[in-house]
Amino acid sequence: MKFCSDCGTPVDLRIPAGDSLPRHVCPACGSIHYQNPKLVVGALAEWEGRVLLCRRAIEPRHGYWTLPAGFMENQESTADAAARETLEEACARIEVGEMFTLYDIPHISQVHIVYRARLLDLDFRPGEESLEVGLFDEADIPWEQLAFRSIEFTLRRYYEDRRQGSYRFHTGRISPPLGL
Ligand SMILES: [Zn+2]
């Protein structure tokens, strides 16, 4: 951040009184502009044992496969975000179920959350941000072409749990230099 979003004055980077980290502080109006982690929320949507995947039409990881997921918007719940992203990326309607994975990526200040979900019908197609969309059996998952480690983590836990006969909530994290 270079300028105060409240008044347009160039901001300083300094530790406010009583705080412990440097913040962008406006010397004119006194606003403190905090920067906090971003939530990425997605859905693992099932249809008769198959899973809905999207091939990305956008960077990062253009051309790689992912679960429908994206940045949460203000004024929505995480479950709403999962349903909205699935509608945007796969034009698919889902019933959102339990939260399944929470994956910390501290070095890029992101948290990825994936819900299990039920696809409501087969009326889906690629949205603006997808090249193609499809339902995959476990044997057909493109493991080598998955876009993000959080997605691989989620799919691995899903098939492990499915074999065990019950789904649990899983947390994971990644550290540099492994990237996303
Ligand atoms: Zn200001």
Short mmCIF file of C-alpha atoms in Angstrom, two decimals, residues 38-156:
data_model
loop_
_atom_site.label_atom_id
_atom_site.label_comp_id
_atom_site.label_asym_id
_atom_site.label_seq_id
_atom_site.Cartn_x
_atom_site.Cartn_y
_atom_site.Cartn_z
CA LYS A 38 -7.20 -14.30 2.71
CA LEU A 39 -9.60 -17.21 2.76
CA VAL A 40 -9.94 -19.43 -0.31
CA VAL A 41 -13.04 -21.62 -0.12
CA GLY A 42 -14.03 -24.51 -2.34
CA ALA A 43 -16.20 -27.58 -2.71
CA LEU A 44 -15.57 -31.25 -3.23
CA ALA A 45 -18.84 -32.05 -4.97
CA GLU A 46 -19.82 -35.68 -5.47
CA TRP A 47 -22.15 -37.37 -7.91
CA GLU A 48 -22.54 -41.14 -7.57
CA GLY A 49 -19.00 -41.53 -6.24
CA ARG A 50 -17.42 -39.23 -8.77
CA VAL A 51 -15.90 -35.83 -8.00
CA LEU A 52 -16.35 -32.55 -9.88
CA LEU A 53 -13.07 -31.03 -11.10
CA CYS A 54 -12.37 -27.88 -13.14
CA ARG A 55 -9.41 -27.18 -15.42
CA ARG A 56 -8.23 -23.64 -14.82
CA ALA A 57 -8.51 -21.02 -17.56
CA ILE A 58 -6.71 -18.44 -15.42
CA GLU A 59 -3.35 -17.95 -13.75
CA PRO A 60 -1.91 -19.13 -11.49
CA ARG A 61 -1.70 -22.73 -12.70
CA HIS A 62 -3.51 -22.21 -16.01
CA GLY A 63 -4.44 -25.57 -17.53
CA TYR A 64 -4.19 -27.49 -14.25
CA TRP A 65 -7.06 -29.22 -12.49
CA THR A 66 -8.66 -28.04 -9.29
CA LEU A 67 -11.75 -28.31 -7.17
CA PRO A 68 -13.97 -25.27 -7.70
CA ALA A 69 -12.65 -22.72 -5.21
CA GLY A 70 -11.87 -19.05 -4.87
CA PHE A 71 -11.50 -16.04 -2.64
CA MET A 72 -14.27 -15.47 -0.17
CA GLU A 73 -16.26 -12.25 -0.59
CA ASN A 74 -17.24 -9.87 2.17
CA GLN A 75 -20.67 -10.45 3.73
CA GLU A 76 -20.88 -14.13 2.86
CA SER A 77 -20.42 -17.33 4.84
CA THR A 78 -17.76 -19.88 3.96
CA ALA A 79 -20.45 -22.33 2.87
CA ASP A 80 -22.01 -19.65 0.67
CA ALA A 81 -18.58 -19.02 -0.85
CA ALA A 82 -18.18 -22.71 -1.69
CA ALA A 83 -21.56 -22.78 -3.44
CA ARG A 84 -20.92 -19.50 -5.28
CA GLU A 85 -17.49 -20.55 -6.53
CA THR A 86 -18.90 -23.87 -7.76
CA LEU A 87 -21.62 -22.01 -9.62
CA GLU A 88 -19.13 -19.54 -11.12
CA GLU A 89 -16.46 -22.02 -12.16
CA ALA A 90 -18.56 -25.04 -13.09
CA CYS A 91 -22.07 -23.55 -13.50
CA ALA A 92 -23.05 -26.30 -11.08
CA ARG A 93 -25.53 -26.27 -8.23
CA ILE A 94 -24.57 -28.05 -5.03
CA GLU A 95 -25.85 -28.79 -1.58
CA VAL A 96 -23.00 -27.88 0.74
CA GLY A 97 -22.25 -30.44 3.46
CA GLU A 98 -19.62 -30.60 6.19
CA MET A 99 -16.37 -28.65 6.25
CA PHE A 100 -13.77 -31.23 5.25
CA THR A 101 -10.29 -29.67 5.08
CA LEU A 102 -8.59 -26.54 6.36
CA TYR A 103 -5.16 -25.91 4.92
CA ASP A 104 -2.77 -23.19 6.13
CA ILE A 105 -0.35 -21.57 3.70
CA PRO A 106 1.31 -19.03 6.02
CA HIS A 107 4.05 -17.82 3.67
CA ILE A 108 1.47 -16.44 1.23
CA SER A 109 -1.02 -15.53 3.97
CA GLN A 110 -3.81 -17.78 2.73
CA VAL A 111 -6.09 -20.33 4.34
CA HIS A 112 -7.84 -22.82 2.07
CA ILE A 113 -11.10 -24.42 3.20
CA VAL A 114 -12.93 -27.17 1.32
CA TYR A 115 -16.45 -28.41 2.03
CA ARG A 116 -17.84 -31.73 0.99
CA ALA A 117 -20.91 -31.23 -1.16
CA ARG A 118 -23.51 -33.01 -3.22
CA LEU A 119 -23.97 -32.11 -6.87
CA LEU A 120 -27.69 -31.56 -7.42
CA ASP A 121 -27.87 -32.39 -11.13
CA LEU A 122 -25.69 -33.00 -14.18
CA ASP A 123 -26.41 -29.61 -15.71
CA PHE A 124 -22.88 -28.18 -15.47
CA ARG A 125 -20.43 -26.64 -17.91
CA PRO A 126 -17.24 -24.57 -17.76
CA GLY A 127 -17.64 -21.11 -16.30
CA GLU A 128 -15.54 -18.10 -17.35
CA GLU A 129 -12.54 -19.23 -15.32
CA SER A 130 -12.55 -22.87 -16.47
CA LEU A 131 -11.39 -24.57 -19.67
CA GLU A 132 -13.32 -27.74 -18.95
CA VAL A 133 -15.27 -29.35 -16.14
CA GLY A 134 -15.81 -33.02 -15.47
CA LEU A 135 -16.74 -35.77 -13.06
CA PHE A 136 -13.87 -38.06 -12.12
CA ASP A 137 -13.57 -41.53 -10.64
CA GLU A 138 -10.65 -42.03 -8.30
CA ALA A 139 -8.71 -43.94 -10.96
CA ASP A 140 -9.02 -41.00 -13.35
CA ILE A 141 -7.97 -38.15 -11.03
CA PRO A 142 -5.13 -36.28 -12.79
CA TRP A 143 -2.84 -36.35 -9.74
CA GLU A 144 0.14 -35.01 -11.65
CA GLN A 145 -1.85 -32.11 -13.04
CA LEU A 146 -3.52 -30.79 -9.91
CA ALA A 147 -3.17 -27.03 -9.50
CA PHE A 148 -2.51 -26.73 -5.76
CA ARG A 149 -1.21 -28.84 -2.91
CA SER A 150 -4.25 -28.03 -0.81
CA ILE A 151 -6.37 -29.67 -3.52
CA GLU A 152 -4.20 -32.78 -3.60
CA PHE A 153 -4.30 -32.89 0.22
CA THR A 154 -8.09 -32.69 0.16
CA LEU A 155 -8.53 -35.37 -2.50
CA ARG A 156 -6.08 -37.76 -0.78
#
